[in-house]
Amino acid sequence: MATEIDEVYDAEAAKDQLGQTSKTVTERHYINRRLVVPDYRAATERLAPRSDPPDDSAIGL
């Protein structure tokens, strides 16, 4: 619930909903952060170019 409130409003609102006194505690223990990393393959593949077509099935694509 805290994660959803944080995404729509903010961590302060999630803290208040949970009745917490510390926003830091709420952020650390009750809000799940989504890890989103940019796709850097274009740069990293230059270091070790592939000679064969990628096998996307090996990574579940």
Coordinates of C-alpha atoms in Angstrom, one line a residue, residues 2-47:
A2 CA 2.8 2.4 0.9
T3 CA 4.4 1.9 -2.5
E4 CA 1.2 2.7 -4.4
I5 CA 0.6 5.8 -2.3
D6 CA 4.2 6.9 -2.9
E7 CA 3.8 6.5 -6.6
V8 CA 0.6 8.5 -6.8
Y9 CA 1.4 11.1 -4.1
D10 CA 4.7 10.9 -2.3
A11 CA 6.6 9.2 0.6
E12 CA 5.2 11.8 3.0
A13 CA 1.7 10.7 2.2
A14 CA 2.6 7.0 2.6
K15 CA 4.2 7.8 6.0
D16 CA 1.0 9.5 7.1
Q17 CA -1.2 6.7 5.9
L18 CA 0.9 4.1 7.8
G19 CA 1.0 6.3 11.0
Q20 CA 4.8 6.4 10.9
T21 CA 6.8 9.3 12.5
S22 CA 9.8 9.0 10.2
K23 CA 9.6 9.3 6.4
T24 CA 13.1 7.7 6.2
V25 CA 11.7 4.5 7.9
T26 CA 8.8 4.4 5.6
E27 CA 11.0 4.8 2.5
R28 CA 13.5 2.2 3.7
H29 CA 11.1 -0.5 4.9
Y30 CA 7.7 0.0 3.4
I31 CA 8.2 1.5 -0.1
N32 CA 9.5 -0.8 -2.8
R33 CA 11.7 1.1 -5.3
R34 CA 11.6 -0.1 -8.9
L35 CA 15.0 -0.5 -10.4
V36 CA 15.0 0.9 -13.9
V37 CA 18.2 0.9 -15.7
P38 CA 18.8 2.4 -19.2
D39 CA 19.7 0.0 -22.0
Y40 CA 23.4 0.5 -22.5
R41 CA 23.9 -2.4 -24.9
A42 CA 24.8 -0.2 -27.9
A43 CA 27.8 1.0 -26.0
T44 CA 28.8 -2.2 -24.3
E45 CA 28.5 -4.3 -27.5
R46 CA 31.1 -2.2 -29.1
L47 CA 33.6 -3.6 -26.6

